Each structure stands twice: as C-alpha cells, then as structure tokens.
C-alpha cells in the first residue's frame, strides 16, 4: 500500500529534480562542485583511512574483503582524477562561450565512460560484500560498509545530475543549435 510518507518522499524527489533541471549551467556546476565533489572527496579519504586501520588490525584479510577494499581503492584513485578533469578542464570549457564543441563533446563522452567504470566497480563491491552484509557482525567492517553506502548514494545522485541534466545541455546545443 502507498503510505503518506511514500507520497511525501516522491513529492520531495520530484521537487528536487525540477529544481535541478531549472538550474543554469553555472548553477549546476556550482552545485556539483560544492555539494558532491567536496563531500565525496572527504568521504573517500575518510573511508580509505578506516580501511588502512582495518588492514593494520587484521593482517590476514580474507579474499572477499581484500577484493572489496581493492576495488574501493581503485575507484577512489580514478574518481579523484575524474573530479580534477571536470573541475579544471571540462567545467571551465562549459562556461566559456567560444569553445570547440567537438572537443567538448569528446571530453563529455570520456566522462560518461568514467561514470560507467565507477558504476561497474560499485556493482562489483556490492556483490563481493554480499550487498554489504558479509561479516557485518564485525562492527568496524559494518561501519565501513555504512560509509561506503552513503558515498555510493551520493555518487549516484551526482552522476544522474551530470549524465541526465548537465551533459545533455551541450549534446542538444550541437545537434540542434536552435535549442
Ligand atoms: Fe562530477
Ligand atoms: Fe562526473
């Protein structure tokens, strides 16, 4: 049955999406940098620190945990470079008016591929950790899982703003310059 809370949640989500889709390119970029990049960088550093401490306390990690941590470290390394690419190369190009659109579109397509890669890694970590339940009776591990899930939820919202709202603004302007 649909509860009042579910309807309220849905309303909030629709309002939020409408707000995002009405933002200008500069407002979107500001929102992404200040809300998502900053928060995710902090969360990634925090989780990496926790993983290092966990590894120190448990030198004999089993395969599933060590592979989950390995995926997380690789994703963190790649996403940090991805955010830098966005902030220092692609976002400035999006704000400038006299840019080579072909070059911008190529860069956007690279970024979309990188989003796909991060999503693949998240799916892999979810499977490896049995949906974040593997050995979760270990409080330290279950804390790491909780923080990971918080980060992944933010990444998903962040990527849908880029793939679904920001990037299509440029794809549309090239295929139909009148829009
Ligand atoms: Fe981003
Ligand atoms: Fe991105």
PDB file of C-alpha atoms and ligand atoms in Angstrom:
ATOM      1  CA  UNK A   1       0.000   0.000   0.000  1.00  0.00           C
ATOM      2  CA  UNK A   2       1.158   3.517  -0.726  1.00  0.00           C
ATOM      3  CA  UNK A   3       1.668   5.377   2.531  1.00  0.00           C
ATOM      4  CA  UNK A   4       1.535   9.112   3.183  1.00  0.00           C
ATOM      5  CA  UNK A   5       5.305   9.079   3.747  1.00  0.00           C
ATOM      6  CA  UNK A   6       5.889   7.462   0.355  1.00  0.00           C
ATOM      7  CA  UNK A   7       3.836  10.184  -1.357  1.00  0.00           C
ATOM      8  CA  UNK A   8       5.703  12.888   0.592  1.00  0.00           C
ATOM      9  CA  UNK A   9       9.050  11.323  -0.396  1.00  0.00           C
ATOM     10  CA  UNK A  10       8.024  11.174  -4.027  1.00  0.00           C
ATOM     11  CA  UNK A  11       6.895  14.827  -3.925  1.00  0.00           C
ATOM     12  CA  UNK A  12      10.212  15.869  -2.423  1.00  0.00           C
ATOM     13  CA  UNK A  13      12.103  13.959  -5.104  1.00  0.00           C
ATOM     14  CA  UNK A  14      10.053  15.476  -7.924  1.00  0.00           C
ATOM     15  CA  UNK A  15      10.529  18.990  -6.439  1.00  0.00           C
ATOM     16  CA  UNK A  16      14.274  18.408  -6.149  1.00  0.00           C
ATOM     17  CA  UNK A  17      14.521  17.157  -9.726  1.00  0.00           C
ATOM     18  CA  UNK A  18      12.511  20.138 -11.004  1.00  0.00           C
ATOM     19  CA  UNK A  19      14.829  22.473  -9.106  1.00  0.00           C
ATOM     20  CA  UNK A  20      17.915  20.864 -10.650  1.00  0.00           C
ATOM     21  CA  UNK A  21      16.522  20.856 -14.185  1.00  0.00           C
ATOM     22  CA  UNK A  22      15.756  24.594 -13.927  1.00  0.00           C
ATOM     23  CA  UNK A  23      19.322  25.486 -12.928  1.00  0.00           C
ATOM     24  CA  UNK A  24      21.651  27.268 -15.331  1.00  0.00           C
ATOM     25  CA  UNK A  25      24.922  25.587 -16.377  1.00  0.00           C
ATOM     26  CA  UNK A  26      26.905  27.705 -13.896  1.00  0.00           C
ATOM     27  CA  UNK A  27      24.472  26.916 -11.086  1.00  0.00           C
ATOM     28  CA  UNK A  28      24.653  23.207 -11.859  1.00  0.00           C
ATOM     29  CA  UNK A  29      28.446  23.255 -11.850  1.00  0.00           C
ATOM     30  CA  UNK A  30      28.471  25.143  -8.548  1.00  0.00           C
ATOM     31  CA  UNK A  31      26.021  22.625  -7.059  1.00  0.00           C
ATOM     32  CA  UNK A  32      28.090  19.648  -8.258  1.00  0.00           C
ATOM     33  CA  UNK A  33      31.394  21.072  -7.005  1.00  0.00           C
ATOM     34  CA  UNK A  34      30.194  22.234  -3.613  1.00  0.00           C
ATOM     35  CA  UNK A  35      27.641  19.520  -2.787  1.00  0.00           C
ATOM     36  CA  UNK A  36      29.019  16.395  -4.404  1.00  0.00           C
ATOM     37  CA  UNK A  37      32.730  16.641  -5.234  1.00  0.00           C
ATOM     38  CA  UNK A  38      33.622  18.135  -1.866  1.00  0.00           C
ATOM     39  CA  UNK A  39      31.517  15.699   0.151  1.00  0.00           C
ATOM     40  CA  UNK A  40      32.645  12.645  -1.824  1.00  0.00           C
ATOM     41  CA  UNK A  41      36.344  13.576  -1.617  1.00  0.00           C
ATOM     42  CA  UNK A  42      36.037  13.883   2.154  1.00  0.00           C
ATOM     43  CA  UNK A  43      34.122  10.611   2.429  1.00  0.00           C
ATOM     44  CA  UNK A  44      36.616   8.756   0.221  1.00  0.00           C
ATOM     45  CA  UNK A  45      39.574   9.959   2.310  1.00  0.00           C
ATOM     46  CA  UNK A  46      37.717   9.052   5.481  1.00  0.00           C
ATOM     47  CA  UNK A  47      36.915   5.521   4.264  1.00  0.00           C
ATOM     48  CA  UNK A  48      40.463   4.946   2.933  1.00  0.00           C
ATOM     49  CA  UNK A  49      41.807   5.881   6.379  1.00  0.00           C
ATOM     50  CA  UNK A  50      39.379   3.438   8.003  1.00  0.00           C
ATOM     51  CA  UNK A  51      40.331   0.695   5.560  1.00  0.00           C
ATOM     52  CA  UNK A  52      44.032   1.233   6.360  1.00  0.00           C
ATOM     53  CA  UNK A  53      43.304   0.939  10.087  1.00  0.00           C
ATOM     54  CA  UNK A  54      41.224  -2.175   9.480  1.00  0.00           C
ATOM     55  CA  UNK A  55      44.049  -3.744   7.475  1.00  0.00           C
ATOM     56  CA  UNK A  56      46.521  -2.986  10.257  1.00  0.00           C
ATOM     57  CA  UNK A  57      44.295  -4.648  12.835  1.00  0.00           C
ATOM     58  CA  UNK A  58      43.531  -7.626  10.560  1.00  0.00           C
ATOM     59  CA  UNK A  59      46.721  -8.516   8.658  1.00  0.00           C
ATOM     60  CA  UNK A  60      45.177 -11.785   7.361  1.00  0.00           C
ATOM     61  CA  UNK A  61      42.263 -10.416   5.359  1.00  0.00           C
ATOM     62  CA  UNK A  62      40.081 -12.944   3.558  1.00  0.00           C
ATOM     63  CA  UNK A  63      39.696 -12.708  -0.230  1.00  0.00           C
ATOM     64  CA  UNK A  64      36.234 -11.163  -0.358  1.00  0.00           C
ATOM     65  CA  UNK A  65      37.131  -8.310   1.982  1.00  0.00           C
ATOM     66  CA  UNK A  66      40.510  -7.691   0.437  1.00  0.00           C
ATOM     67  CA  UNK A  67      38.977  -7.593  -3.083  1.00  0.00           C
ATOM     68  CA  UNK A  68      36.232  -5.210  -1.920  1.00  0.00           C
ATOM     69  CA  UNK A  69      38.866  -2.903  -0.411  1.00  0.00           C
ATOM     70  CA  UNK A  70      41.000  -3.194  -3.572  1.00  0.00           C
ATOM     71  CA  UNK A  71      38.062  -2.135  -5.757  1.00  0.00           C
ATOM     72  CA  UNK A  72      37.366   0.770  -3.421  1.00  0.00           C
ATOM     73  CA  UNK A  73      40.968   1.991  -3.586  1.00  0.00           C
ATOM     74  CA  UNK A  74      40.981   1.792  -7.390  1.00  0.00           C
ATOM     75  CA  UNK A  75      37.644   3.620  -7.606  1.00  0.00           C
ATOM     76  CA  UNK A  76      38.907   6.360  -5.276  1.00  0.00           C
ATOM     77  CA  UNK A  77      42.073   6.849  -7.328  1.00  0.00           C
ATOM     78  CA  UNK A  78      40.078   7.060 -10.575  1.00  0.00           C
ATOM     79  CA  UNK A  79      37.346   9.329  -9.221  1.00  0.00           C
ATOM     80  CA  UNK A  80      39.829  11.833  -7.806  1.00  0.00           C
ATOM     81  CA  UNK A  81      41.353  12.204 -11.276  1.00  0.00           C
ATOM     82  CA  UNK A  82      37.863  12.354 -12.779  1.00  0.00           C
ATOM     83  CA  UNK A  83      36.792  15.234 -10.496  1.00  0.00           C
ATOM     84  CA  UNK A  84      40.016  17.108 -11.316  1.00  0.00           C
ATOM     85  CA  UNK A  85      39.370  16.655 -15.023  1.00  0.00           C
ATOM     86  CA  UNK A  86      35.859  18.037 -14.587  1.00  0.00           C
ATOM     87  CA  UNK A  87      36.848  20.992 -12.419  1.00  0.00           C
ATOM     88  CA  UNK A  88      39.988  22.074 -14.284  1.00  0.00           C
ATOM     89  CA  UNK A  89      39.239  21.119 -17.900  1.00  0.00           C
ATOM     90  CA  UNK A  90      35.622  20.387 -18.721  1.00  0.00           C
ATOM     91  CA  UNK A  91      33.601  22.679 -16.426  1.00  0.00           C
ATOM     92  CA  UNK A  92      35.630  25.779 -17.458  1.00  0.00           C
ATOM     93  CA  UNK A  93      35.010  24.845 -21.115  1.00  0.00           C
ATOM     94  CA  UNK A  94      31.277  24.583 -20.416  1.00  0.00           C
ATOM     95  CA  UNK A  95      31.201  28.095 -19.005  1.00  0.00           C
ATOM     96  CA  UNK A  96      33.230  29.701 -21.819  1.00  0.00           C
ATOM     97  CA  UNK A  97      31.255  30.646 -24.888  1.00  0.00           C
ATOM     98  CA  UNK A  98      33.968  30.339 -27.548  1.00  0.00           C
ATOM     99  CA  UNK A  99      34.840  26.660 -27.197  1.00  0.00           C
ATOM    100  CA  UNK A 100      35.349  23.956 -29.766  1.00  0.00           C
ATOM    101  CA  UNK A 101      32.130  21.972 -29.334  1.00  0.00           C
ATOM    102  CA  UNK A 102      33.555  18.846 -30.909  1.00  0.00           C
ATOM    103  CA  UNK A 103      36.359  18.778 -28.367  1.00  0.00           C
ATOM    104  CA  UNK A 104      33.907  19.402 -25.538  1.00  0.00           C
ATOM    105  CA  UNK A 105      31.659  16.564 -26.689  1.00  0.00           C
ATOM    106  CA  UNK A 106      34.616  14.178 -26.812  1.00  0.00           C
ATOM    107  CA  UNK A 107      35.551  15.131 -23.266  1.00  0.00           C
ATOM    108  CA  UNK A 108      31.936  14.655 -22.134  1.00  0.00           C
ATOM    109  CA  UNK A 109      31.860  11.216 -23.692  1.00  0.00           C
ATOM    110  CA  UNK A 110      35.089  10.320 -21.824  1.00  0.00           C
ATOM    111  CA  UNK A 111      33.498  11.459 -18.568  1.00  0.00           C
ATOM    112  CA  UNK A 112      30.393   9.348 -19.256  1.00  0.00           C
ATOM    113  CA  UNK A 113      32.620   6.300 -19.785  1.00  0.00           C
ATOM    114  CA  UNK A 114      34.360   7.003 -16.496  1.00  0.00           C
ATOM    115  CA  UNK A 115      30.971   7.195 -14.745  1.00  0.00           C
ATOM    116  CA  UNK A 116      30.219   3.769 -16.213  1.00  0.00           C
ATOM    117  CA  UNK A 117      33.513   2.438 -14.847  1.00  0.00           C
ATOM    118  CA  UNK A 118      32.751   3.752 -11.340  1.00  0.00           C
ATOM    119  CA  UNK A 119      29.283   2.190 -11.508  1.00  0.00           C
ATOM    120  CA  UNK A 120      30.824  -1.160 -12.515  1.00  0.00           C
ATOM    121  CA  UNK A 121      33.164  -1.003  -9.537  1.00  0.00           C
ATOM    122  CA  UNK A 122      30.250  -0.188  -7.202  1.00  0.00           C
ATOM    123  CA  UNK A 123      28.265  -3.173  -8.544  1.00  0.00           C
ATOM    124  CA  UNK A 124      31.336  -5.376  -8.028  1.00  0.00           C
ATOM    125  CA  UNK A 125      31.795  -4.177  -4.421  1.00  0.00           C
ATOM    126  CA  UNK A 126      28.095  -4.726  -3.734  1.00  0.00           C
ATOM    127  CA  UNK A 127      28.350  -8.323  -4.988  1.00  0.00           C
ATOM    128  CA  UNK A 128      31.677  -9.068  -3.269  1.00  0.00           C
ATOM    129  CA  UNK A 129      30.324  -7.885   0.080  1.00  0.00           C
ATOM    130  CA  UNK A 130      27.007  -9.759  -0.353  1.00  0.00           C
ATOM    131  CA  UNK A 131      25.180  -6.459  -0.509  1.00  0.00           C
ATOM    132  CA  UNK A 132      27.222  -5.033   2.389  1.00  0.00           C
ATOM    133  CA  UNK A 133      26.325  -7.849   4.753  1.00  0.00           C
ATOM    134  CA  UNK A 134      29.439 -10.080   4.577  1.00  0.00           C
ATOM    135  CA  UNK A 135      30.842 -10.428   8.130  1.00  0.00           C
ATOM    136  CA  UNK A 136      28.896  -7.347   9.161  1.00  0.00           C
ATOM    137  CA  UNK A 137      28.803  -8.633  12.759  1.00  0.00           C
ATOM    138  CA  UNK A 138      32.282  -7.085  12.820  1.00  0.00           C
ATOM    139  CA  UNK A 139      31.426  -3.538  13.940  1.00  0.00           C
ATOM    140  CA  UNK A 140      34.419  -1.943  12.243  1.00  0.00           C
ATOM    141  CA  UNK A 141      33.582  -3.584   8.944  1.00  0.00           C
ATOM    142  CA  UNK A 142      29.913  -2.739   9.191  1.00  0.00           C
ATOM    143  CA  UNK A 143      30.875   0.919   9.833  1.00  0.00           C
ATOM    144  CA  UNK A 144      32.979   0.902   6.642  1.00  0.00           C
ATOM    145  CA  UNK A 145      30.042  -0.608   4.708  1.00  0.00           C
ATOM    146  CA  UNK A 146      27.695   2.116   6.019  1.00  0.00           C
ATOM    147  CA  UNK A 147      30.065   4.877   4.952  1.00  0.00           C
ATOM    148  CA  UNK A 148      30.532   3.214   1.549  1.00  0.00           C
ATOM    149  CA  UNK A 149      26.778   3.077   1.015  1.00  0.00           C
ATOM    150  CA  UNK A 150      26.471   6.743   1.985  1.00  0.00           C
ATOM    151  CA  UNK A 151      29.165   7.581  -0.567  1.00  0.00           C
ATOM    152  CA  UNK A 152      27.645   5.421  -3.317  1.00  0.00           C
ATOM    153  CA  UNK A 153      24.212   7.023  -2.851  1.00  0.00           C
ATOM    154  CA  UNK A 154      25.802  10.455  -3.261  1.00  0.00           C
ATOM    155  CA  UNK A 155      27.745   9.329  -6.343  1.00  0.00           C
ATOM    156  CA  UNK A 156      24.533   8.049  -7.897  1.00  0.00           C
ATOM    157  CA  UNK A 157      22.712  11.381  -7.355  1.00  0.00           C
ATOM    158  CA  UNK A 158      25.784  13.275  -8.580  1.00  0.00           C
ATOM    159  CA  UNK A 159      26.159  11.194 -11.750  1.00  0.00           C
ATOM    160  CA  UNK A 160      22.488  11.487 -12.593  1.00  0.00           C
ATOM    161  CA  UNK A 161      22.805  15.301 -12.393  1.00  0.00           C
ATOM    162  CA  UNK A 162      25.753  15.190 -14.798  1.00  0.00           C
ATOM    163  CA  UNK A 163      24.514  12.484 -17.202  1.00  0.00           C
ATOM    164  CA  UNK A 164      20.862  13.476 -17.037  1.00  0.00           C
ATOM    165  CA  UNK A 165      20.907  17.285 -16.763  1.00  0.00           C
ATOM    166  CA  UNK A 166      24.302  18.953 -17.278  1.00  0.00           C
ATOM    167  CA  UNK A 167      25.790  16.961 -20.176  1.00  0.00           C
ATOM    168  CA  UNK A 168      22.627  16.890 -22.341  1.00  0.00           C
ATOM    169  CA  UNK A 169      22.642  20.714 -22.391  1.00  0.00           C
ATOM    170  CA  UNK A 170      25.696  20.530 -24.663  1.00  0.00           C
ATOM    171  CA  UNK A 171      24.722  17.449 -26.653  1.00  0.00           C
ATOM    172  CA  UNK A 172      21.446  19.226 -27.532  1.00  0.00           C
ATOM    173  CA  UNK A 173      23.069  22.503 -28.484  1.00  0.00           C
ATOM    174  CA  UNK A 174      25.224  20.750 -31.065  1.00  0.00           C
ATOM    175  CA  UNK A 175      22.597  18.508 -32.650  1.00  0.00           C
ATOM    176  CA  UNK A 176      20.101  21.383 -32.803  1.00  0.00           C
ATOM    177  CA  UNK A 177      21.714  24.785 -32.405  1.00  0.00           C
ATOM    178  CA  UNK A 178      18.296  26.456 -32.167  1.00  0.00           C
ATOM    179  CA  UNK A 179      17.524  24.808 -28.814  1.00  0.00           C
TER     180      UNK A 179
HETATM  181 FE1  LIG B   1      31.342  15.363 -11.051  1.00  0.00          FE
HETATM  182 FE1  LIG B   2      31.496  13.098 -13.335  1.00  0.00          FE
END
